[in-house]
Amino acid sequence: MTIQEAAIALRTRKVSSVELTKEALHRVQSLGSLNAVITVMDDSALEAAAQADRELAADLDFGLLHGIPIAVKDVFETKGVRTTCGSKLFEDFVPDRDAAVVEKLDAAGAVVIAKANMHELAYGVTSANPHFGAVRNPWNPERIPGGSSGGSGAAVAGDMVFMAMGSDTGGSIRIPAAFCGTVGLKPTFGRVSRYGVMPLDFSLDHMGPLTRSVRDAAIALEAIAGHDPRDETSALRSVPDYLPPREVSIRDLRIGWPENFFFDRVDPAVMTGLERMAEAATQLGARITPVTVPDIAAMNAVARMILMSEASALMEQFLDRRNHFGADVLALLDQGRFLAATDYVNAQRLRRMMQRAFSAVWETVDCVLTPTAPMGAPAIGQATVRIDGQDEDVRLASTRFVRAINLLGLPALSMPCGLDVEGMPLGAQIIGKPFDEATILRVGAALEDATDFHTLKPDL
Amino acid sequence: MKQWKEIARGFGLNIPDLEHIVPPLDGLEAAFRPLVKTIPHDAEPAVTFHAALEVSEELR
């Protein structure tokens, strides 16, 4: 069931929010071995669900999220509920405020049932959290769910919640979406407030939803987007209607098909999935347009320079407590301490240049279709993956097609595009112009309607 | 390549497993250093300071 379907069921009294919430809490408990959540909020969730039922019965309708059980990554501050950021440093931290996103979801009547597990400090792609347990992929518990929003991906793929909020600094929404077979949306930088979200990187962090359908992602974005004066980078632009209509058209839309970088060294099943997406788009009247993109590998290097500098600066005050960190996160934080201030400033200068260079892409296409990751989810503990005869570090391979999009601040959607030979989900990425989430959601919804990739579910 | 051990000593960084982090640092250095030479003299960084706190980067 999607949010759209549940919203209809709630309004026709076929189900209540309390029933949906009890079922969600039951799923969280029965699938506890997946380690998808850190904190379950049973009491407050059931209270909120009962209130939603009373409001809907009184025709007080706050929108399609009203009464819908959701989760938020444990990076979002929740008033009175501990917020760990997946870190031993914050294992007892209980905020006295809600993140702006949590405020907005509450105002939309959503029912937060849990804080989702994640990669420690949101700094990694495996979600093998040393403090709260490794998150396991619902498609195969021996595989990673991706990260850093791995618990959010597992909770949505495991049908525990209809939507889970994630954060994305170098792919952390889109990678778990791809590895878990869900939809994941990273909005434009500035579209969704960062206020009250424990930061990893001030200039690369983005907040967005993981959902069971593209239209559900649109519903969630509409609820969480908008200006927030408490976040200096928050955009003043108004929030448009994002929800694509039932008979959505993409006729004559120009969908960019990269001629360079994005199809180098990918699993053949990824290529097949993307080709099927392109065929579906063509049949719907869109124009698949070959496009050459600027040097994405260089952008990845610049993004890593910025991330490592900012993350290490942020965490420097805690680095004397070395036993509070997992080995992989500590290694990254240590690396950042070696980087020169001049290199950080030059990385931000290169970022501006690369932003201008990439803007030329939008003169010929309306969006760009790429793989999200070059492969399906690796095994827990696996250090390298072999793609096209070449071994590659799991983190670098997983972020190869997504990290640069954070540098550019562009909106990007990941959606299912099939399974690999081992039955693990694969993801397609649709990248849009700044603040043009509406187009990528429109394309995603049209492709979802025209294919059956989203109907594939894990056997749980 | 940079002498990371010397840099660690110079910065006073007490990092026990230095050998483990040298290869990724070398990799980043190799990818990043050539890019610096391409920056025009007048290129501004992407991070900017706003004198008025309420002013947002995206004013439209």
Short mmCIF file of C-alpha atoms in Angstrom, two decimals:
data_model
loop_
_atom_site.label_atom_id
_atom_site.label_comp_id
_atom_site.label_asym_id
_atom_site.label_seq_id
_atom_site.Cartn_x
_atom_site.Cartn_y
_atom_site.Cartn_z
CA MET A 1 0.00 0.00 0.00
CA THR A 2 1.29 3.49 -0.85
CA ILE A 3 0.64 6.75 0.99
CA GLN A 4 -1.87 7.67 -1.71
CA GLU A 5 -3.75 4.39 -1.23
CA ALA A 6 -3.60 4.60 2.57
CA ALA A 7 -4.89 8.19 2.46
CA ILE A 8 -7.96 7.03 0.53
CA ALA A 9 -8.47 4.10 2.92
CA LEU A 10 -8.29 6.48 5.89
CA ARG A 11 -10.83 8.86 4.41
CA THR A 12 -13.26 6.11 3.44
CA ARG A 13 -12.92 4.65 6.98
CA LYS A 14 -11.68 1.33 5.63
CA VAL A 15 -8.78 1.61 8.04
CA SER A 16 -7.84 3.89 10.91
CA SER A 17 -4.54 5.58 11.64
CA VAL A 18 -4.33 3.60 14.87
CA GLU A 19 -4.67 0.36 12.88
CA LEU A 20 -2.02 1.45 10.39
CA THR A 21 0.27 2.50 13.23
CA LYS A 22 -0.21 -0.74 15.18
CA GLU A 23 0.60 -2.71 12.04
CA ALA A 24 3.69 -0.56 11.46
CA LEU A 25 4.88 -1.07 15.03
CA HIS A 26 4.25 -4.81 14.67
CA ARG A 27 6.38 -4.90 11.50
CA VAL A 28 9.19 -3.03 13.24
CA GLN A 29 9.12 -5.59 16.04
CA SER A 30 8.75 -8.70 13.87
CA LEU A 31 11.57 -7.54 11.56
CA GLY A 32 13.77 -6.45 14.44
CA SER A 33 16.64 -8.58 13.16
CA LEU A 34 17.08 -6.08 10.31
CA ASN A 35 18.16 -3.43 12.87
CA ALA A 36 16.32 -0.79 10.87
CA VAL A 37 15.48 1.39 13.86
CA ILE A 38 17.31 2.68 16.92
CA THR A 39 14.38 4.03 18.93
CA VAL A 40 10.74 2.97 18.70
CA MET A 41 8.20 5.60 19.76
CA ASP A 42 5.22 3.33 20.57
CA ASP A 43 3.35 5.53 23.02
CA SER A 44 3.67 8.88 21.26
CA ALA A 45 2.93 7.22 17.90
CA LEU A 46 -0.29 5.60 19.07
CA GLU A 47 -1.32 8.87 20.72
CA ALA A 48 -0.64 10.80 17.50
CA ALA A 49 -2.52 8.18 15.47
CA ALA A 50 -5.56 8.41 17.74
CA GLN A 51 -5.47 12.18 17.41
CA ALA A 52 -5.27 11.88 13.60
CA ASP A 53 -8.31 9.60 13.63
CA ARG A 54 -10.24 12.12 15.70
CA GLU A 55 -9.21 14.97 13.38
CA LEU A 56 -10.11 13.11 10.19
CA ALA A 57 -13.44 12.10 11.70
CA ALA A 58 -14.09 15.79 12.37
CA ASP A 59 -13.15 16.68 8.76
CA LEU A 60 -9.93 18.34 9.91
CA ASP A 61 -7.80 17.16 7.00
CA PHE A 62 -4.12 18.18 7.00
CA GLY A 63 -3.30 16.47 3.69
CA LEU A 64 -2.25 13.10 2.36
CA LEU A 65 0.29 12.41 5.13
CA HIS A 66 -2.34 12.83 7.82
CA GLY A 67 -2.43 9.68 9.95
CA ILE A 68 0.36 7.95 7.98
CA PRO A 69 3.05 6.07 9.99
CA ILE A 70 6.56 7.18 9.10
CA ALA A 71 10.11 7.08 10.46
CA VAL A 72 12.86 9.66 10.54
CA LYS A 73 16.57 8.97 10.37
CA ASP A 74 18.18 9.38 13.77
CA VAL A 75 19.96 12.47 12.52
CA PHE A 76 16.78 14.58 12.83
CA GLU A 77 16.34 16.12 16.26
CA THR A 78 13.11 15.08 18.00
CA LYS A 79 12.01 16.95 21.10
CA GLY A 80 12.15 14.70 24.13
CA VAL A 81 13.24 11.67 22.10
CA ARG A 82 16.93 10.77 21.99
CA THR A 83 18.72 11.53 18.78
CA THR A 84 21.96 9.59 18.44
CA CYS A 85 23.19 10.34 14.93
CA GLY A 86 24.19 6.68 15.05
CA SER A 87 27.06 7.69 17.31
CA LYS A 88 28.26 6.69 20.77
CA LEU A 89 29.01 10.39 21.30
CA PHE A 90 25.29 11.19 21.25
CA GLU A 91 23.81 7.95 22.63
CA ASP A 92 22.12 9.87 25.46
CA PHE A 93 21.40 13.13 23.67
CA VAL A 94 17.77 14.19 24.10
CA PRO A 95 17.05 17.39 22.13
CA ASP A 96 14.75 20.11 23.42
CA ARG A 97 13.59 20.99 19.92
CA ASP A 98 12.28 19.34 16.77
CA ALA A 99 14.10 19.61 13.45
CA ALA A 100 12.26 21.83 10.95
CA VAL A 101 11.42 18.72 8.91
CA VAL A 102 9.92 17.02 11.97
CA GLU A 103 7.88 20.15 12.71
CA LYS A 104 6.54 20.16 9.16
CA LEU A 105 5.73 16.45 9.19
CA ASP A 106 3.93 16.92 12.50
CA ALA A 107 1.97 19.83 11.03
CA ALA A 108 1.04 17.55 8.11
CA GLY A 109 -0.37 15.04 10.61
CA ALA A 110 2.20 12.30 9.92
CA VAL A 111 2.75 9.78 12.72
CA VAL A 112 6.44 9.32 13.58
CA ILE A 113 6.82 5.79 14.92
CA ALA A 114 10.61 5.40 15.03
CA LYS A 115 14.07 6.87 14.67
CA ALA A 116 15.82 4.97 11.89
CA ASN A 117 19.26 3.39 12.24
CA MET A 118 22.03 4.76 10.05
CA HIS A 119 25.72 4.75 9.30
CA GLU A 120 27.59 6.26 12.23
CA LEU A 121 27.46 10.09 11.98
CA ALA A 122 25.97 9.67 8.47
CA TYR A 123 29.56 9.21 7.29
CA GLY A 124 29.52 6.06 5.17
CA VAL A 125 27.54 3.86 2.83
CA THR A 126 27.26 0.52 4.63
CA SER A 127 25.11 1.36 7.69
CA ALA A 128 27.16 -1.30 9.51
CA ASN A 129 26.80 0.67 12.70
CA PRO A 130 29.24 -0.47 15.42
CA HIS A 131 27.16 1.00 18.25
CA PHE A 132 23.55 0.16 17.32
CA GLY A 133 24.06 -2.89 15.12
CA ALA A 134 24.49 -3.33 11.39
CA VAL A 135 21.36 -2.56 9.38
CA ARG A 136 20.48 -5.53 7.17
CA ASN A 137 18.98 -5.43 3.71
CA PRO A 138 15.38 -6.77 3.61
CA TRP A 139 16.16 -8.46 0.26
CA ASN A 140 19.04 -10.41 1.78
CA PRO A 141 20.08 -9.95 5.42
CA GLU A 142 23.69 -10.74 4.54
CA ARG A 143 23.84 -7.62 2.35
CA ILE A 144 24.18 -3.96 3.30
CA PRO A 145 21.14 -1.72 2.80
CA GLY A 146 23.37 1.11 1.61
CA GLY A 147 23.85 4.27 3.57
CA SER A 148 24.04 6.39 5.33
CA SER A 149 20.21 6.31 5.52
CA GLY A 150 20.27 2.50 5.61
CA GLY A 151 17.65 2.13 8.33
CA SER A 152 15.30 4.38 6.40
CA GLY A 153 15.76 2.25 3.27
CA ALA A 154 15.26 -1.01 5.17
CA ALA A 155 12.19 0.33 7.00
CA VAL A 156 10.49 1.35 3.74
CA ALA A 157 11.52 -1.78 1.83
CA GLY A 158 10.42 -3.92 4.79
CA ASP A 159 6.96 -2.29 4.73
CA MET A 160 7.46 -1.04 8.29
CA VAL A 161 6.59 2.54 7.34
CA PHE A 162 5.16 4.31 4.30
CA MET A 163 7.93 6.89 4.26
CA ALA A 164 11.21 7.44 6.06
CA MET A 165 13.21 10.63 6.06
CA GLY A 166 16.87 10.45 5.13
CA SER A 167 19.77 12.81 4.69
CA ASP A 168 22.16 12.84 1.73
CA THR A 169 25.68 14.32 1.74
CA GLY A 170 27.22 12.14 -0.97
CA GLY A 171 24.40 9.80 -1.96
CA SER A 172 23.01 8.79 1.44
CA ILE A 173 19.36 8.84 0.35
CA ARG A 174 19.79 7.54 -3.19
CA ILE A 175 22.21 4.69 -2.41
CA PRO A 176 19.95 2.98 0.18
CA ALA A 177 16.98 3.62 -2.09
CA ALA A 178 18.78 1.79 -4.91
CA PHE A 179 20.10 -1.05 -2.74
CA CYS A 180 16.74 -1.58 -0.98
CA GLY A 181 14.51 -1.19 -4.06
CA THR A 182 12.70 1.96 -2.91
CA VAL A 183 12.31 5.47 -4.23
CA GLY A 184 14.63 8.13 -2.77
CA LEU A 185 14.52 11.86 -3.44
CA LYS A 186 17.35 14.29 -2.76
CA PRO A 187 15.89 17.77 -3.29
CA THR A 188 17.82 20.85 -4.42
CA PHE A 189 20.19 22.34 -1.83
CA GLY A 190 18.10 24.95 0.02
CA ARG A 191 14.74 23.37 -0.82
CA VAL A 192 14.36 21.60 2.55
CA SER A 193 15.53 23.16 5.80
CA ARG A 194 18.58 21.72 7.53
CA TYR A 195 17.59 23.27 10.86
CA GLY A 196 17.77 20.76 13.68
CA VAL A 197 19.52 18.11 11.63
CA MET A 198 22.83 16.99 13.09
CA PRO A 199 25.28 18.10 10.40
CA LEU A 200 27.93 16.08 8.61
CA ASP A 201 28.84 18.76 6.09
CA PHE A 202 27.36 22.27 6.09
CA SER A 203 27.49 22.78 2.34
CA LEU A 204 26.66 19.29 1.07
CA ASP A 205 23.90 18.00 3.42
CA HIS A 206 20.43 17.57 1.87
CA MET A 207 17.24 16.19 3.46
CA GLY A 208 14.68 14.07 1.63
CA PRO A 209 12.28 11.12 1.75
CA LEU A 210 12.54 7.41 0.93
CA THR A 211 9.19 6.00 -0.17
CA ARG A 212 7.42 3.09 -1.89
CA SER A 213 6.44 5.14 -4.95
CA VAL A 214 7.48 8.27 -6.83
CA ARG A 215 4.18 10.00 -6.11
CA ASP A 216 4.65 9.29 -2.39
CA ALA A 217 8.01 11.06 -2.61
CA ALA A 218 6.23 14.04 -4.16
CA ILE A 219 3.69 14.05 -1.33
CA ALA A 220 6.48 14.00 1.25
CA LEU A 221 8.45 16.75 -0.49
CA GLU A 222 5.42 18.99 -0.61
CA ALA A 223 5.10 18.62 3.17
CA ILE A 224 8.74 19.29 4.07
CA ALA A 225 9.81 21.91 1.48
CA GLY A 226 9.81 25.64 2.02
CA HIS A 227 11.75 28.56 3.39
CA ASP A 228 13.06 28.46 6.94
CA PRO A 229 14.84 31.58 8.26
CA ARG A 230 16.65 29.41 10.81
CA ASP A 231 18.67 27.84 7.98
CA GLU A 232 20.71 30.49 6.20
CA THR A 233 20.93 28.38 3.05
CA SER A 234 17.17 27.86 2.88
CA ALA A 235 15.65 29.08 -0.38
CA LEU A 236 12.96 31.76 -0.45
CA ARG A 237 11.26 30.19 -3.46
CA SER A 238 7.64 29.17 -3.11
CA VAL A 239 6.71 25.48 -3.02
CA PRO A 240 4.90 24.32 -6.17
CA ASP A 241 2.52 21.38 -6.49
CA TYR A 242 4.78 18.38 -6.85
CA LEU A 243 2.29 15.50 -7.09
CA PRO A 244 2.19 14.19 -10.68
CA PRO A 245 -1.34 13.57 -11.95
CA ARG A 246 -2.68 10.10 -12.71
CA GLU A 247 -2.25 10.43 -16.49
CA VAL A 248 1.09 12.21 -16.34
CA SER A 249 2.64 13.14 -19.69
CA ILE A 250 6.33 13.38 -20.55
CA ARG A 251 5.75 13.86 -24.28
CA ASP A 252 8.52 15.89 -25.95
CA LEU A 253 10.50 16.11 -22.74
CA ARG A 254 14.23 15.86 -23.44
CA ILE A 255 15.79 13.18 -21.24
CA GLY A 256 19.59 13.29 -21.32
CA TRP A 257 21.44 10.01 -21.83
CA PRO A 258 25.09 10.57 -20.82
CA GLU A 259 27.66 9.64 -23.44
CA ASN A 260 30.48 9.71 -20.93
CA PHE A 261 31.22 8.51 -17.35
CA PHE A 262 27.84 7.25 -16.17
CA PHE A 263 27.83 3.97 -18.07
CA ASP A 264 31.50 3.12 -17.54
CA ARG A 265 32.01 -0.02 -15.46
CA VAL A 266 28.45 -0.92 -14.53
CA ASP A 267 26.87 -4.30 -13.84
CA PRO A 268 25.23 -5.51 -17.09
CA ALA A 269 21.89 -5.74 -15.26
CA VAL A 270 22.14 -2.02 -14.44
CA MET A 271 22.63 -1.29 -18.12
CA THR A 272 19.63 -3.45 -19.02
CA GLY A 273 17.45 -1.71 -16.44
CA LEU A 274 18.41 1.76 -17.69
CA GLU A 275 17.80 0.74 -21.30
CA ARG A 276 14.33 -0.49 -20.36
CA MET A 277 13.64 2.84 -18.67
CA ALA A 278 14.80 4.69 -21.78
CA GLU A 279 12.61 2.51 -24.01
CA ALA A 280 9.61 3.20 -21.79
CA ALA A 281 10.33 6.93 -21.93
CA THR A 282 10.57 6.82 -25.72
CA GLN A 283 7.24 4.99 -25.97
CA LEU A 284 5.71 7.73 -23.83
CA GLY A 285 6.86 10.34 -26.33
CA ALA A 286 9.94 11.65 -24.52
CA ARG A 287 13.11 12.26 -26.49
CA ILE A 288 16.17 10.35 -25.26
CA THR A 289 18.92 12.84 -26.04
CA PRO A 290 22.63 11.94 -25.95
CA VAL A 291 24.51 14.41 -23.80
CA THR A 292 28.14 14.88 -22.80
CA VAL A 293 28.47 15.83 -19.14
CA PRO A 294 31.41 17.69 -17.55
CA ASP A 295 34.13 15.76 -15.70
CA ILE A 296 32.19 13.93 -12.97
CA ALA A 297 35.33 12.21 -11.61
CA ALA A 298 36.86 15.63 -10.97
CA MET A 299 33.65 16.74 -9.25
CA ASN A 300 33.81 13.66 -7.04
CA ALA A 301 37.36 14.58 -5.99
CA VAL A 302 36.31 18.14 -5.18
CA ALA A 303 33.27 16.92 -3.25
CA ARG A 304 35.47 14.56 -1.22
CA MET A 305 37.88 17.40 -0.44
CA ILE A 306 35.03 19.57 0.84
CA LEU A 307 33.34 16.75 2.75
CA MET A 308 36.48 15.57 4.49
CA SER A 309 37.46 19.13 5.44
CA GLU A 310 34.07 20.16 6.78
CA ALA A 311 33.28 16.86 8.53
CA SER A 312 36.64 16.79 10.30
CA ALA A 313 36.32 20.45 11.33
CA LEU A 314 32.88 19.67 12.71
CA MET A 315 34.01 16.65 14.71
CA GLU A 316 37.48 17.86 15.75
CA GLN A 317 36.38 18.66 19.30
CA PHE A 318 35.43 15.01 19.80
CA LEU A 319 38.46 13.37 18.21
CA ASP A 320 40.29 12.87 21.48
CA ARG A 321 37.63 10.25 22.34
CA ARG A 322 38.94 7.80 19.78
CA ASN A 323 37.20 4.78 21.28
CA HIS A 324 33.85 6.49 20.66
CA PHE A 325 34.21 6.05 16.88
CA GLY A 326 34.01 3.09 14.56
CA ALA A 327 37.21 2.36 12.64
CA ASP A 328 35.96 3.47 9.22
CA VAL A 329 34.55 6.80 10.41
CA LEU A 330 37.64 7.53 12.49
CA ALA A 331 39.85 6.88 9.46
CA LEU A 332 37.84 9.39 7.38
CA LEU A 333 37.90 11.99 10.15
CA ASP A 334 41.65 11.53 10.55
CA GLN A 335 42.18 11.98 6.81
CA GLY A 336 40.34 15.30 6.91
CA ARG A 337 42.78 16.66 9.49
CA PHE A 338 45.58 16.48 6.92
CA LEU A 339 43.90 18.75 4.40
CA ALA A 340 45.12 22.31 4.03
CA ALA A 341 42.83 25.34 4.33
CA THR A 342 44.04 26.46 0.91
CA ASP A 343 42.85 23.17 -0.59
CA TYR A 344 39.43 23.59 1.00
CA VAL A 345 39.05 27.12 -0.38
CA ASN A 346 40.24 26.01 -3.81
CA ALA A 347 37.76 23.13 -3.71
CA GLN A 348 34.96 25.64 -3.12
CA ARG A 349 36.31 27.75 -6.02
CA LEU A 350 36.32 24.68 -8.26
CA ARG A 351 32.79 23.92 -7.09
CA ARG A 352 31.56 27.26 -8.46
CA MET A 353 33.35 26.62 -11.77
CA MET A 354 31.88 23.13 -12.03
CA GLN A 355 28.40 24.44 -11.25
CA ARG A 356 28.70 26.86 -14.18
CA ALA A 357 30.08 24.15 -16.48
CA PHE A 358 27.27 21.74 -15.67
CA SER A 359 24.60 24.39 -16.23
CA ALA A 360 25.33 24.10 -19.97
CA VAL A 361 23.80 20.62 -19.86
CA TRP A 362 20.38 22.21 -19.29
CA GLU A 363 20.55 24.00 -22.64
CA THR A 364 19.94 20.69 -24.42
CA VAL A 365 18.02 18.49 -21.97
CA ASP A 366 15.37 18.80 -19.24
CA CYS A 367 16.77 16.07 -17.01
CA VAL A 368 19.47 13.37 -17.11
CA LEU A 369 18.94 9.61 -16.67
CA THR A 370 21.81 7.64 -15.10
CA PRO A 371 22.36 4.63 -12.87
CA THR A 372 22.25 5.41 -9.13
CA ALA A 373 24.98 2.89 -8.34
CA PRO A 374 26.99 0.69 -10.71
CA MET A 375 25.95 -2.50 -8.89
CA GLY A 376 23.56 -4.05 -6.38
CA ALA A 377 24.17 -4.17 -2.62
CA PRO A 378 27.46 -5.78 -1.54
CA ALA A 379 27.73 -8.15 1.43
CA ILE A 380 28.10 -6.81 4.97
CA GLY A 381 31.83 -6.52 5.64
CA GLN A 382 32.79 -6.62 1.97
CA ALA A 383 35.57 -4.07 1.28
CA THR A 384 35.70 -4.12 -2.51
CA VAL A 385 33.41 -4.96 -5.41
CA ARG A 386 34.49 -6.35 -8.77
CA ILE A 387 32.81 -4.60 -11.68
CA ASP A 388 33.75 -5.24 -15.29
CA GLY A 389 36.92 -7.03 -14.19
CA GLN A 390 38.11 -4.23 -11.93
CA ASP A 391 38.13 -4.16 -8.12
CA GLU A 392 36.79 -0.98 -6.56
CA ASP A 393 36.38 0.18 -2.96
CA VAL A 394 32.73 -0.30 -1.90
CA ARG A 395 32.37 3.32 -0.74
CA LEU A 396 33.88 4.80 -3.88
CA ALA A 397 31.85 2.52 -6.17
CA SER A 398 28.59 3.21 -4.34
CA THR A 399 29.06 6.98 -4.50
CA ARG A 400 30.57 7.15 -8.02
CA PHE A 401 27.37 8.36 -9.76
CA VAL A 402 25.77 10.31 -6.93
CA ARG A 403 28.39 12.28 -5.01
CA ALA A 404 28.90 14.98 -7.67
CA ILE A 405 25.19 15.81 -7.58
CA ASN A 406 25.59 16.99 -3.98
CA LEU A 407 28.47 19.20 -5.05
CA LEU A 408 26.19 20.75 -7.67
CA GLY A 409 23.23 20.92 -5.27
CA LEU A 410 20.91 19.53 -7.94
CA PRO A 411 17.72 17.55 -7.25
CA ALA A 412 17.92 13.84 -8.00
CA LEU A 413 15.53 10.93 -7.74
CA SER A 414 16.47 7.27 -7.41
CA MET A 415 13.90 4.66 -8.38
CA PRO A 416 13.97 0.90 -8.90
CA CYS A 417 15.07 -0.37 -12.33
CA GLY A 418 15.27 -4.13 -11.85
CA LEU A 419 17.30 -6.82 -10.10
CA ASP A 420 20.83 -8.13 -10.58
CA VAL A 421 21.58 -11.82 -11.20
CA GLU A 422 21.64 -12.41 -7.44
CA GLY A 423 18.18 -10.91 -6.99
CA MET A 424 19.30 -7.61 -5.45
CA PRO A 425 17.57 -4.35 -6.45
CA LEU A 426 19.16 -1.78 -8.76
CA GLY A 427 18.46 1.92 -9.04
CA ALA A 428 18.06 4.50 -11.80
CA GLN A 429 18.83 8.14 -11.06
CA ILE A 430 17.02 11.10 -12.64
CA ILE A 431 18.90 14.38 -12.17
CA GLY A 432 17.10 17.70 -12.61
CA LYS A 433 17.73 21.41 -12.95
CA PRO A 434 18.03 23.43 -9.74
CA PHE A 435 14.63 23.64 -8.00
CA ASP A 436 12.98 21.61 -10.74
CA GLU A 437 11.97 18.65 -8.59
CA ALA A 438 8.60 18.75 -10.37
CA THR A 439 10.12 17.54 -13.65
CA ILE A 440 12.10 14.65 -12.22
CA LEU A 441 9.05 13.56 -10.21
CA ARG A 442 6.94 13.76 -13.37
CA VAL A 443 9.43 11.64 -15.32
CA GLY A 444 9.75 9.20 -12.42
CA ALA A 445 5.99 8.81 -12.07
CA ALA A 446 5.54 8.27 -15.82
CA LEU A 447 8.27 5.61 -15.88
CA GLU A 448 6.85 3.98 -12.76
CA ASP A 449 3.43 3.80 -14.44
CA ALA A 450 4.94 2.33 -17.60
CA THR A 451 7.16 -0.33 -15.99
CA ASP A 452 6.77 -2.93 -13.26
CA PHE A 453 10.08 -2.50 -11.43
CA HIS A 454 8.33 -0.96 -8.41
CA THR A 455 6.17 -4.07 -7.96
CA LEU A 456 9.21 -6.20 -7.07
CA LYS A 457 9.26 -6.79 -3.30
CA PRO A 458 11.54 -8.66 -0.91
CA ASP A 459 10.34 -12.01 0.38
CA LEU A 460 9.87 -11.33 4.09
CA MET B 1 53.26 12.90 -3.18
CA LYS B 2 52.99 14.62 0.17
CA GLN B 3 54.88 13.28 3.18
CA TRP B 4 51.88 12.54 5.35
CA LYS B 5 53.93 11.27 8.30
CA GLU B 6 55.89 14.52 8.37
CA ILE B 7 52.67 16.52 8.11
CA ALA B 8 51.17 14.55 11.02
CA ARG B 9 54.25 15.27 13.10
CA GLY B 10 54.22 18.95 12.13
CA PHE B 11 50.53 19.33 12.95
CA GLY B 12 50.95 17.43 16.21
CA LEU B 13 48.37 14.85 15.12
CA ASN B 14 48.42 11.71 17.19
CA ILE B 15 47.08 9.17 14.71
CA PRO B 16 48.09 5.59 15.58
CA ASP B 17 47.15 3.85 12.33
CA LEU B 18 48.67 6.33 9.91
CA GLU B 19 49.64 3.65 7.38
CA HIS B 20 45.96 2.82 6.91
CA ILE B 21 44.94 6.31 5.82
CA VAL B 22 47.91 7.21 3.60
CA PRO B 23 46.65 5.42 0.44
CA PRO B 24 43.28 7.25 0.32
CA LEU B 25 45.04 10.55 1.01
CA ASP B 26 47.45 9.85 -1.83
CA GLY B 27 44.50 9.04 -4.08
CA LEU B 28 42.69 12.27 -3.26
CA GLU B 29 45.87 14.29 -3.70
CA ALA B 30 46.47 12.75 -7.14
CA ALA B 31 42.92 13.54 -8.25
CA PHE B 32 42.69 17.02 -6.72
CA ARG B 33 46.11 18.64 -7.27
CA PRO B 34 45.89 18.93 -11.08
CA LEU B 35 42.47 20.61 -10.77
CA VAL B 36 43.90 23.47 -8.72
CA LYS B 37 46.00 24.53 -11.69
CA THR B 38 42.84 25.08 -13.74
CA ILE B 39 41.31 27.71 -11.42
CA PRO B 40 41.19 31.22 -12.94
CA HIS B 41 42.71 33.88 -10.74
CA ASP B 42 39.39 35.64 -10.12
CA ALA B 43 37.30 32.54 -9.35
CA GLU B 44 35.27 33.02 -6.15
CA PRO B 45 34.55 30.17 -3.73
CA ALA B 46 31.04 28.72 -3.49
CA VAL B 47 30.82 29.38 0.25
CA THR B 48 29.81 32.98 0.86
CA PHE B 49 29.15 35.05 3.95
CA HIS B 50 25.90 36.97 4.27
CA ALA B 51 26.16 40.18 6.24
CA ALA B 52 22.47 40.06 7.07
CA LEU B 53 21.51 36.83 8.79
CA GLU B 54 18.06 36.73 7.26
CA VAL B 55 19.40 36.95 3.70
CA SER B 56 19.26 33.62 1.93
CA GLU B 57 21.39 32.47 -0.96
CA GLU B 58 18.38 31.92 -3.17
CA LEU B 59 16.48 35.20 -3.23
CA ARG B 60 14.04 34.46 -6.00
#
